[in-house]
mmCIF file of C-alpha atoms and ligand atoms in Angstrom:
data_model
loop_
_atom_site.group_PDB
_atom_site.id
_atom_site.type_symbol
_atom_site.label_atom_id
_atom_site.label_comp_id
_atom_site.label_asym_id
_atom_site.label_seq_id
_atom_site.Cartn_x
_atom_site.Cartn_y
_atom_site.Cartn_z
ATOM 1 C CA UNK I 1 0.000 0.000 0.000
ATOM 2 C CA UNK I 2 1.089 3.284 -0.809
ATOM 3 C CA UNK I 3 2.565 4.997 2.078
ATOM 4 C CA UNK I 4 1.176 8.096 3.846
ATOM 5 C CA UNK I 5 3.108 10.549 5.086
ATOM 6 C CA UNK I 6 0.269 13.525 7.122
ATOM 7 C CA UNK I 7 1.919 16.772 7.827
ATOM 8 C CA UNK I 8 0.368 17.766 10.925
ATOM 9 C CA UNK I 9 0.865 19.895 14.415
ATOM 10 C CA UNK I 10 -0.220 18.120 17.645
ATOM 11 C CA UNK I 11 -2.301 20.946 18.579
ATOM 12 C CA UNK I 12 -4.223 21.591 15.175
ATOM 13 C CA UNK I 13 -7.893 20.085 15.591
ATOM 14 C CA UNK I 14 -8.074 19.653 11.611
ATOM 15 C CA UNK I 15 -5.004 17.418 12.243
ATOM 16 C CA UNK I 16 -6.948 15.235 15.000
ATOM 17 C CA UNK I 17 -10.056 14.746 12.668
ATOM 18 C CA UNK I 18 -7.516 12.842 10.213
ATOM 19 C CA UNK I 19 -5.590 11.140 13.022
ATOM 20 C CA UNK I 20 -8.697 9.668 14.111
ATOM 21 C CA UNK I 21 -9.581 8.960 10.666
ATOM 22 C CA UNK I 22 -6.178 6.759 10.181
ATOM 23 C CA UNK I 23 -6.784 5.604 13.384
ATOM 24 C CA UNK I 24 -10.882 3.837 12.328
ATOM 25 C CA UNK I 25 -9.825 3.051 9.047
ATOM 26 C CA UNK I 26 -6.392 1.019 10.803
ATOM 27 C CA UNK I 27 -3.681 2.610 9.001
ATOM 28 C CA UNK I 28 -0.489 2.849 9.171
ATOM 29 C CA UNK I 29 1.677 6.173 8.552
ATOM 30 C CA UNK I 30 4.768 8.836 8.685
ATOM 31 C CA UNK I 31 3.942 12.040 10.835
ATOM 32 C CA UNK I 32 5.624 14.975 9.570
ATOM 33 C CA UNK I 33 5.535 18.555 12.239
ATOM 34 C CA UNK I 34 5.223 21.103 10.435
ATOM 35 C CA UNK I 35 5.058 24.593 12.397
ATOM 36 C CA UNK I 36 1.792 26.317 13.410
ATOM 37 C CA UNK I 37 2.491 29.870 11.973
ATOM 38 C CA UNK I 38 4.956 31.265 9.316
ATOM 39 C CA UNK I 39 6.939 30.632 8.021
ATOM 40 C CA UNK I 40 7.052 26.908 6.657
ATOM 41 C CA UNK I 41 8.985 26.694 3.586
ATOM 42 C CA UNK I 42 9.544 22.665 3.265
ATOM 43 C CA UNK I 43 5.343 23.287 3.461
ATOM 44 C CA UNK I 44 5.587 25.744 0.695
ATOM 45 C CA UNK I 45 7.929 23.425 -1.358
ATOM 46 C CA UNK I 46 5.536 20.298 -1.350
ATOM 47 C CA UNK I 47 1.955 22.815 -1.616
ATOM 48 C CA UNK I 48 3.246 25.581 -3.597
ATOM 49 C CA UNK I 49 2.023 28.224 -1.685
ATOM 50 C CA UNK I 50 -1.023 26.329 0.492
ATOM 51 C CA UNK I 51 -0.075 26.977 4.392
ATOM 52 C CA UNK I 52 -3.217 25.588 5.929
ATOM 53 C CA UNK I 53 -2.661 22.398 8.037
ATOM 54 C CA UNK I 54 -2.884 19.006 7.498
ATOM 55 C CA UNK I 55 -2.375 17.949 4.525
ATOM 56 C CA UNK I 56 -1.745 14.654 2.994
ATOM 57 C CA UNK I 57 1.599 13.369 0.846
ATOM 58 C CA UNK I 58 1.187 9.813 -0.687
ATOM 59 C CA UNK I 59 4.380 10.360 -2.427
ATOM 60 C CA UNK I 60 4.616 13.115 -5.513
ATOM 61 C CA UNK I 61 0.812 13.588 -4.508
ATOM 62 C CA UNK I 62 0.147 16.246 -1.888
ATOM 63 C CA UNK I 63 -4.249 16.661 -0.835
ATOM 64 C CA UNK I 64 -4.693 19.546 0.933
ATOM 65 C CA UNK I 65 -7.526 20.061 3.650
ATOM 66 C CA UNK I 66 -9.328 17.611 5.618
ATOM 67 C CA UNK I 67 -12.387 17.206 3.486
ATOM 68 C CA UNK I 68 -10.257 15.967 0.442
ATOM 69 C CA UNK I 69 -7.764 13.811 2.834
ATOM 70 C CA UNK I 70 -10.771 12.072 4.254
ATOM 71 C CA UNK I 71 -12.182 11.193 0.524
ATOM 72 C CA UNK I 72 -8.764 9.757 -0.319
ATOM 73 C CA UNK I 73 -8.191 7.528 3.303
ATOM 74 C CA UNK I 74 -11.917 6.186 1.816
ATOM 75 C CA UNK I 75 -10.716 5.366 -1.623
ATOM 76 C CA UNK I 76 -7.081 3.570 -0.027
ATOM 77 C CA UNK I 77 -9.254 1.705 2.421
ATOM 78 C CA UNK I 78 -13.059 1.763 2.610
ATOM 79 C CA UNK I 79 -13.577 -0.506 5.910
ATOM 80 C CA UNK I 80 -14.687 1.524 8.246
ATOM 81 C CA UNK I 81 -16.511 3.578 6.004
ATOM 82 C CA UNK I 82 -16.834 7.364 6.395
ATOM 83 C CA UNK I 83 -20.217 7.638 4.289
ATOM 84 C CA UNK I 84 -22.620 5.039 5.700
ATOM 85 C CA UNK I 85 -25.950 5.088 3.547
ATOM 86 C CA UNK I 86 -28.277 5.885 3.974
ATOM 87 C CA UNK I 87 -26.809 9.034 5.597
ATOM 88 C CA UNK I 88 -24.249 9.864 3.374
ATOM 89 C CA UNK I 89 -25.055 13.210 1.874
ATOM 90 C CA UNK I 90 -26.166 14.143 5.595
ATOM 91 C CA UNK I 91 -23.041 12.929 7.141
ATOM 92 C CA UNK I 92 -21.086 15.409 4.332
ATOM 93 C CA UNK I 93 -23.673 18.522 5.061
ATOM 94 C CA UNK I 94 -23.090 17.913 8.709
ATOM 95 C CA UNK I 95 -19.434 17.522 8.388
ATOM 96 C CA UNK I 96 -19.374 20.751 6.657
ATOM 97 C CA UNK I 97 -21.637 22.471 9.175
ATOM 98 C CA UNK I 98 -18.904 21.342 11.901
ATOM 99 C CA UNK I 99 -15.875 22.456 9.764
ATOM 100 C CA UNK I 100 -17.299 25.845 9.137
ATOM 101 C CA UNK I 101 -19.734 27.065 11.775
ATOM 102 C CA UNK I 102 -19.169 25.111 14.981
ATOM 103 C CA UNK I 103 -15.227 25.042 14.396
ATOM 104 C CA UNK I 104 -15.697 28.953 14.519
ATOM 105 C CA UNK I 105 -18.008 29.282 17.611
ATOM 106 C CA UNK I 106 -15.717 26.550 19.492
ATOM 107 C CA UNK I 107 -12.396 28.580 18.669
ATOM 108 C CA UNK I 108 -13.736 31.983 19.771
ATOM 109 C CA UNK I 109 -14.967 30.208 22.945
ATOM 110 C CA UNK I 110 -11.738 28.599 23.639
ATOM 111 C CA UNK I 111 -9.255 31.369 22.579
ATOM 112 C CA UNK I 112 -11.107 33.833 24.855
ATOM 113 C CA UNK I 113 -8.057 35.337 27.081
ATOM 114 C CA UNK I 114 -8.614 33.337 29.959
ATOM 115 C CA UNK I 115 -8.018 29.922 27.158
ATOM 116 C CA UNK I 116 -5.238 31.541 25.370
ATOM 117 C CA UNK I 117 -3.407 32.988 28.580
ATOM 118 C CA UNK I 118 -3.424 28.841 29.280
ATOM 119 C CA UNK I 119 -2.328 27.646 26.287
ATOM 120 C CA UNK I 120 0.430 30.157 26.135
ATOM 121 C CA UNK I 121 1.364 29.614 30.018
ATOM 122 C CA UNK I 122 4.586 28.323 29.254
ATOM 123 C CA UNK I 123 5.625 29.670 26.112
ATOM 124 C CA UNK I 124 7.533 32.883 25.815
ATOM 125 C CA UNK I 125 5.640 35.723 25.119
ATOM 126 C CA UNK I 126 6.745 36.392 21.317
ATOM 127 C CA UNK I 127 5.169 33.195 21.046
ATOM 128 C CA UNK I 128 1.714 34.280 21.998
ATOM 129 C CA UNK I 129 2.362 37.641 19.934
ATOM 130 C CA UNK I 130 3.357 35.384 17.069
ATOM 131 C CA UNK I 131 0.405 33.240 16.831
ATOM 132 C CA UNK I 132 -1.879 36.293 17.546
ATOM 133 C CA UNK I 133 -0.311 38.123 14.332
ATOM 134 C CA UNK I 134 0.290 34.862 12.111
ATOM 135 C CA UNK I 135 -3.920 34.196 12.753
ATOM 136 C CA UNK I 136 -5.416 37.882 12.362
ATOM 137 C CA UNK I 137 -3.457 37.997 8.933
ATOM 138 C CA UNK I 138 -5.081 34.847 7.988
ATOM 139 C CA UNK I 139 -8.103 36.194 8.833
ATOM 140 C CA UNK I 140 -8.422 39.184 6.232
ATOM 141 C CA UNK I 141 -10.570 38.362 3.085
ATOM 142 C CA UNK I 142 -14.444 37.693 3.242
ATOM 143 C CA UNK I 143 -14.332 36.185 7.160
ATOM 144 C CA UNK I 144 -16.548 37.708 10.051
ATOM 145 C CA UNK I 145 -14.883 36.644 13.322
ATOM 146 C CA UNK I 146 -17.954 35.835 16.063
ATOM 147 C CA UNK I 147 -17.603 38.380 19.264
ATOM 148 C CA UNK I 148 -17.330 36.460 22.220
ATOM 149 C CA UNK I 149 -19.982 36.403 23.800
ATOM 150 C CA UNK I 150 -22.114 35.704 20.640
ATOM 151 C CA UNK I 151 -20.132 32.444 20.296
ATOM 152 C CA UNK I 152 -20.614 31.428 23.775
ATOM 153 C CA UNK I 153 -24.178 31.839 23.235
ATOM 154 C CA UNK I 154 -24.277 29.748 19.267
ATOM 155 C CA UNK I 155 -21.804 27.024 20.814
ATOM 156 C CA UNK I 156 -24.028 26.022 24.133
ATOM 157 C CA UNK I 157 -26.919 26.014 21.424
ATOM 158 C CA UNK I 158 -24.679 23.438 19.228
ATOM 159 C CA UNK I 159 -23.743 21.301 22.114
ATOM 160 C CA UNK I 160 -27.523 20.925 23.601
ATOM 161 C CA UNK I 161 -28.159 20.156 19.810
ATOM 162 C CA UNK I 162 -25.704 17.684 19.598
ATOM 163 C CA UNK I 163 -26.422 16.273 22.942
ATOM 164 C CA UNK I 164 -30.066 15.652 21.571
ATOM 165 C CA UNK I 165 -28.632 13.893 18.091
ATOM 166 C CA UNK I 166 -27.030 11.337 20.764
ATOM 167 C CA UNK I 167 -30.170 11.037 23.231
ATOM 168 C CA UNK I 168 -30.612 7.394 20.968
ATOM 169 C CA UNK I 169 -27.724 6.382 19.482
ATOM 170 C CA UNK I 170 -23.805 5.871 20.555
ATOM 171 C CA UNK I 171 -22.774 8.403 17.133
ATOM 172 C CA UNK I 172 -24.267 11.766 15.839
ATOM 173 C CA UNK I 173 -25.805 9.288 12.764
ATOM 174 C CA UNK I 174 -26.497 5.858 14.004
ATOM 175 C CA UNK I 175 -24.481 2.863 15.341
ATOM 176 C CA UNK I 176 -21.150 3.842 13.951
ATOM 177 C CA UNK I 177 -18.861 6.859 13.641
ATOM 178 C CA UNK I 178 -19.435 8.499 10.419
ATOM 179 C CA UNK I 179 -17.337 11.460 8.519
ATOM 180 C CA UNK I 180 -19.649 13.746 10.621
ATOM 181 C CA UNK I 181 -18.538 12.418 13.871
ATOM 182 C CA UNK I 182 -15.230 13.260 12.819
ATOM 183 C CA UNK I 183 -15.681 16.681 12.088
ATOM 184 C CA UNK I 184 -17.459 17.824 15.220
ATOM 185 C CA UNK I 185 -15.611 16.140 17.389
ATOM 186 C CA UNK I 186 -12.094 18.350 16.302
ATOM 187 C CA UNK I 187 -13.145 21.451 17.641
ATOM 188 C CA UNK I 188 -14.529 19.908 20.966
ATOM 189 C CA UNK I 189 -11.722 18.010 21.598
ATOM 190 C CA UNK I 190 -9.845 21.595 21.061
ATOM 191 C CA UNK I 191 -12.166 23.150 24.191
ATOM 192 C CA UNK I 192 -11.171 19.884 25.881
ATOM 193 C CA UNK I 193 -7.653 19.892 26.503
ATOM 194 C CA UNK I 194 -7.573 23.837 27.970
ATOM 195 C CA UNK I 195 -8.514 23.319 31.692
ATOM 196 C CA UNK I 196 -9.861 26.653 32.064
ATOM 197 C CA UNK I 197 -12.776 26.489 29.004
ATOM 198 C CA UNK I 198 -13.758 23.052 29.113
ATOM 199 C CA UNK I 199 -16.313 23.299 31.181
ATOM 200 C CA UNK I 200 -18.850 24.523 28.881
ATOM 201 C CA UNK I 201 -18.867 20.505 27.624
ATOM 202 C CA UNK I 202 -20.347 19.182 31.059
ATOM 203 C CA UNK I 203 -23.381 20.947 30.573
ATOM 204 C CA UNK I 204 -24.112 18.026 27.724
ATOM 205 C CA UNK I 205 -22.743 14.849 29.625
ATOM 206 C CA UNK I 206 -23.824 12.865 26.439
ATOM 207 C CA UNK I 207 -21.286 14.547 24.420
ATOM 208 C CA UNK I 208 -18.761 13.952 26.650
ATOM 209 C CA UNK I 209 -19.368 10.088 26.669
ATOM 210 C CA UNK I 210 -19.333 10.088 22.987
ATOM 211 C CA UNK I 211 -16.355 12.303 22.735
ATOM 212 C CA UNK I 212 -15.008 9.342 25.147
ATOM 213 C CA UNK I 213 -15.973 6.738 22.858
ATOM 214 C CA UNK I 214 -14.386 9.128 19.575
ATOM 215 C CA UNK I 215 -11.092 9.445 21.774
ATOM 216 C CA UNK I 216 -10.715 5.701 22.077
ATOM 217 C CA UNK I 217 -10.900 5.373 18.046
ATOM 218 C CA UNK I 218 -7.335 6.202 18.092
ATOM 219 C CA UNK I 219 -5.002 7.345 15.697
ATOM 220 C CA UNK I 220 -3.330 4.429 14.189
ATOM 221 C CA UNK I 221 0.186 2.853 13.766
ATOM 222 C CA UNK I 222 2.436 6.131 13.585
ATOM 223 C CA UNK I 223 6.041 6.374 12.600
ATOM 224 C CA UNK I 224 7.980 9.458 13.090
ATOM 225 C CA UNK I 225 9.631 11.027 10.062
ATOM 226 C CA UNK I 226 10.692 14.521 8.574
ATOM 227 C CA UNK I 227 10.443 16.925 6.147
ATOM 228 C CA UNK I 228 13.285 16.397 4.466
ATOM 229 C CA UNK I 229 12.487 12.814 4.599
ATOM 230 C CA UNK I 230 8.743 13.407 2.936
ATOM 231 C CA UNK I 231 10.496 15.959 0.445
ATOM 232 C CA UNK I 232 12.828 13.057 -0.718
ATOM 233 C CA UNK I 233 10.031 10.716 -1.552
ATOM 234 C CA UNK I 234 7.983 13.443 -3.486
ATOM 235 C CA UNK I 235 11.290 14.202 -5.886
ATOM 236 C CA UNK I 236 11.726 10.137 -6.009
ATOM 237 C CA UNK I 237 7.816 9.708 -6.600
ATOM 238 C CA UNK I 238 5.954 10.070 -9.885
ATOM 239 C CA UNK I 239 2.349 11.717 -9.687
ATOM 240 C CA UNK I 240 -0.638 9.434 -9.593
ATOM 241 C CA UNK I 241 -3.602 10.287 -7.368
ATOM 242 C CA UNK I 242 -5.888 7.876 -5.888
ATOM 243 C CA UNK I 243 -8.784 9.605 -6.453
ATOM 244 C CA UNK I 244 -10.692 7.539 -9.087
ATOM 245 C CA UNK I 245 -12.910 10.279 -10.356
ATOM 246 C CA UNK I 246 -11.598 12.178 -13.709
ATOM 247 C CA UNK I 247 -14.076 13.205 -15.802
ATOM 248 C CA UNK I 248 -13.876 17.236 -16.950
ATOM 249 C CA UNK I 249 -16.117 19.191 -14.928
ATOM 250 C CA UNK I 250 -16.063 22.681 -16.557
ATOM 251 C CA UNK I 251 -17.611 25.819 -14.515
ATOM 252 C CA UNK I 252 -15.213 28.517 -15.031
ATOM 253 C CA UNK I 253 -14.745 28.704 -19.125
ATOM 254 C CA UNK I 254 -11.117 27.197 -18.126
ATOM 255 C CA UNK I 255 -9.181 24.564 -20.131
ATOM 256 C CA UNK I 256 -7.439 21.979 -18.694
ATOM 257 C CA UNK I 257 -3.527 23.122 -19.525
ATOM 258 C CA UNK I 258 -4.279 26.607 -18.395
ATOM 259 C CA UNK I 259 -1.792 28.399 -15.896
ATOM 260 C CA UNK I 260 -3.831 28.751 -12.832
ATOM 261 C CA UNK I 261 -4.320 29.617 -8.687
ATOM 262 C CA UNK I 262 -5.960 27.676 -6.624
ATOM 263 C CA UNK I 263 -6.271 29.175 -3.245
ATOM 264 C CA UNK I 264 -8.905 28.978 0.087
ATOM 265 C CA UNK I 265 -12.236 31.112 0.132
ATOM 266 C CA UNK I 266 -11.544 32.253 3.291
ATOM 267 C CA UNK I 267 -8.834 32.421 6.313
ATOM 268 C CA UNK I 268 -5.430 31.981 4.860
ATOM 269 C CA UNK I 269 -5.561 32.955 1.328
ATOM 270 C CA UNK I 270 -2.198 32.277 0.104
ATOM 271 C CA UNK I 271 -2.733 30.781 -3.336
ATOM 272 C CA UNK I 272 -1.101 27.768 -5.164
ATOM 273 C CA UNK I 273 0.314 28.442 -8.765
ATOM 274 C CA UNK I 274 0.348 25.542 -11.435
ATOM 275 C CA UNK I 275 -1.022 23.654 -14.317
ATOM 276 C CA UNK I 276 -4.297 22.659 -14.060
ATOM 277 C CA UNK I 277 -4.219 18.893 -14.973
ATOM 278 C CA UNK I 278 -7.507 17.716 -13.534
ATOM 279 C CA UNK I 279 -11.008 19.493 -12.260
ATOM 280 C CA UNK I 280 -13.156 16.723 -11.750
ATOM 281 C CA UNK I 281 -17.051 17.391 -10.104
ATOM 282 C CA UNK I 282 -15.318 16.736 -6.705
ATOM 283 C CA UNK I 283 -11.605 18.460 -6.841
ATOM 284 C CA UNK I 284 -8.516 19.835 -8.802
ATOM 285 C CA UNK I 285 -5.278 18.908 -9.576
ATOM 286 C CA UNK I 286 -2.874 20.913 -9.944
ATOM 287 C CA UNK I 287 1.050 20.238 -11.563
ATOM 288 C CA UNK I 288 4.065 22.049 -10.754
ATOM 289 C CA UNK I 289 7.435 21.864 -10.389
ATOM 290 C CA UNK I 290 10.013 22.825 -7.538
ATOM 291 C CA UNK I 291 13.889 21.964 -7.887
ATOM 292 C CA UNK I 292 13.905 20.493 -4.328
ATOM 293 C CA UNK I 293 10.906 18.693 -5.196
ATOM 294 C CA UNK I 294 10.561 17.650 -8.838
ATOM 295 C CA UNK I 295 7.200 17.784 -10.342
ATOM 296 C CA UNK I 296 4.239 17.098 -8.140
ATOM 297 C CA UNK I 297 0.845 16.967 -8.319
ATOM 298 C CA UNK I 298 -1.128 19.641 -5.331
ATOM 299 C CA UNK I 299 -5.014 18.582 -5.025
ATOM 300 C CA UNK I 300 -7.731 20.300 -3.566
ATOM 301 C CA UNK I 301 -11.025 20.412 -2.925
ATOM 302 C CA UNK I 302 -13.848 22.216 -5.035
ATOM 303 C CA UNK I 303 -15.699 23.003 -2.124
ATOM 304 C CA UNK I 304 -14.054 25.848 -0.219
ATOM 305 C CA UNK I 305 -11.461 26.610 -2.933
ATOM 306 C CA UNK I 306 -11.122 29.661 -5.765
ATOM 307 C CA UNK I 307 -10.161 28.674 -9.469
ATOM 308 C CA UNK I 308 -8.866 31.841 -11.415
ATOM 309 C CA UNK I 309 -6.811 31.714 -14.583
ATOM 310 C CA UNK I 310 -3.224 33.139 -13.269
ATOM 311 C CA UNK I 311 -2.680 36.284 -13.951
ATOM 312 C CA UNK I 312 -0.209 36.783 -17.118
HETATM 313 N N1 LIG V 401 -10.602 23.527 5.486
HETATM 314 C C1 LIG V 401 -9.336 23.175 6.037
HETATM 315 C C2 LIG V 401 -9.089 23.964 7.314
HETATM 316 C C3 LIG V 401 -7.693 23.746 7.850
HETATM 317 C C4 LIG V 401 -7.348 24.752 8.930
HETATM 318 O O1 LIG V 401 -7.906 25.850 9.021
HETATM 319 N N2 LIG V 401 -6.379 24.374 9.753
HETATM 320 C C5 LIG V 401 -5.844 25.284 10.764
HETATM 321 C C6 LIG V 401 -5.190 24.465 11.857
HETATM 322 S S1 LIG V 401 -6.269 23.286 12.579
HETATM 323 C C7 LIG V 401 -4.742 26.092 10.137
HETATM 324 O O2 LIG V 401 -4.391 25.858 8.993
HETATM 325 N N3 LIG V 401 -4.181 27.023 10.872
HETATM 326 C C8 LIG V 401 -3.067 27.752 10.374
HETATM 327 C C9 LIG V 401 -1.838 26.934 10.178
HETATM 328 O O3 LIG V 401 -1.733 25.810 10.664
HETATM 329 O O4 LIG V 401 -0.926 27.437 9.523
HETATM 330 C C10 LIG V 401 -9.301 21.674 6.289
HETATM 331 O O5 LIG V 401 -10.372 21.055 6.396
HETATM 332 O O6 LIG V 401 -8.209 21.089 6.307
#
């Protein structure tokens, strides 16, 4: 089986929906830190520009965000599956919902200053000033950050919402963990490990027993390696993605061939130049070509992502 190398921070709740995803579908792979702010150029030289994190190598193929990642680890290995019918186009609108709106409401409750003071406890202050300048600048563009106390209010509504969705069954869908399991658990288990914010979760004791049961998924068989290490196996590898659907979706009026960007709608905007090679219904592929990396192939979701021609 292909090896998978996930370039990750311990910290980054994106990176724990994955883990856990390795960890129910029984995999085996090569952990990668990457840093939590900039800059990250061995990030930049696999991704081309792409700084969010995790994101996936399988060797000269790099998937960027979750949503994509979690489509591939279903394609490589399909027991457990993610997409249970007949809940599957719930599970991915729920999933969604989680990604978006509850990750939002859960960060600005946990990063209120009592949360970050916390998490920064033992870090020297540039540290704190770092990550406080390296997140606002990620946050220009089309985002509207919740105020505080508005978030409070949406995230006690989520988890009483939740709580209900598990009043008759051990996952948010049924009898087994699904891809939207996977996605709202991340930014509770973020709220979980700061002592000073978790509380908000024992209002809901349901959702902490299934956030019990999602802990003890695990994250499969892990073996540490390194950038330089994943970098190596790109310029070694040849491009060839897993994901099995090709056929040419076209809703931009752009060829396949055409110099383009590919960057995120919102928070973190830095945009990926290449070739576009592939723009299926689901995703695009994108080839280019670093000299400490050879040619690789960057994908991405459609959902979340901006196509424009580059400009010439
Ligand atoms: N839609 C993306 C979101 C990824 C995301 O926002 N990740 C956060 C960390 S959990 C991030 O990139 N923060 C900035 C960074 O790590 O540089 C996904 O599903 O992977």
């Amino acid at each position: 089986m292909a090896e998978l190398i996930l370039h990750h921070y311990n910290t980054s709740p994106f990176s724990e929906k994955v883990r856990l995803i390795l960890g129910a579908k029984k995999l085996a792979w090569k952990s990668v830190l990457i840093p939590p702010v900039m800059p990250k150029p061995d990030v930049e030289v696999l991704t081309g520009g792409y700084r969010k994190t995790p994101f996936l190598q399988i060797g000269a193929d790099i998937y960027c965000d979750s949503a994509l990642i979690a489509d591939v680890l279903e394609h490589l290995q399909p027991e457990a599956t993610l997409y249970p019918e007949p809940e599957k186009g719930m599970s991915r609108i729920l999933a969604q919902w989680a990604d978006t709106t509850l990750f939002w409401a859960a960060m600005a409750w946990s990063m209120q200053p009592r949360g970050a003071a916390e998490l920064f406890a033992k870090a020297p202050p540039e540290a704190a000033k770092a990550f406080g300048e390296d997140r606002a600048k990620m946050s220009t563009g089309n985002m509207t950050r919740l105020r505080p106390a508005d978030a409070t209010s949406a995230y006690k509504s989520y988890l009483r919402r939740l709580s209900d969705m598990l009043d008759d069954k051990p996952y948010l869908l049924g009898e087994v963990p699904c891809i939207a399991d996977f996605s709202v658990y991340h930014p509770l288990w973020y709220t979980r490990r700061i002592d000073s914010v978790r509380g908000i979760l024992d209002l809901t004791p349901a959702v902490v027993d299934w956030m019990d049961r999602m802990a003890a998924i695990g994250h499969g068989s892990i073996e540490k390696s390194s950038s330089d290490e994943a970098i190596a196996i790109a310029k070694a590898g040849t491009p060839h993605t897993l994901l099995t659907d090709s056929t040419f979706q076209d809703d931009h009026g752009i060829a396949l061939g055409t110099a383009v960007t590919i960057r995120a709608e919102s928070f973190g905007l830095e945009e990926t130049p290449g070739t576009l090679v592939a723009a299926t219904r689901t995703h695009y592929t994108l080839e280019r070509s670093h000299e400490r990396v050879g040619t690789v192939h960057v994908h991405f979701p459609r959902i979340g992502y901006v196509l424009k021609k580059a400009e010439a």
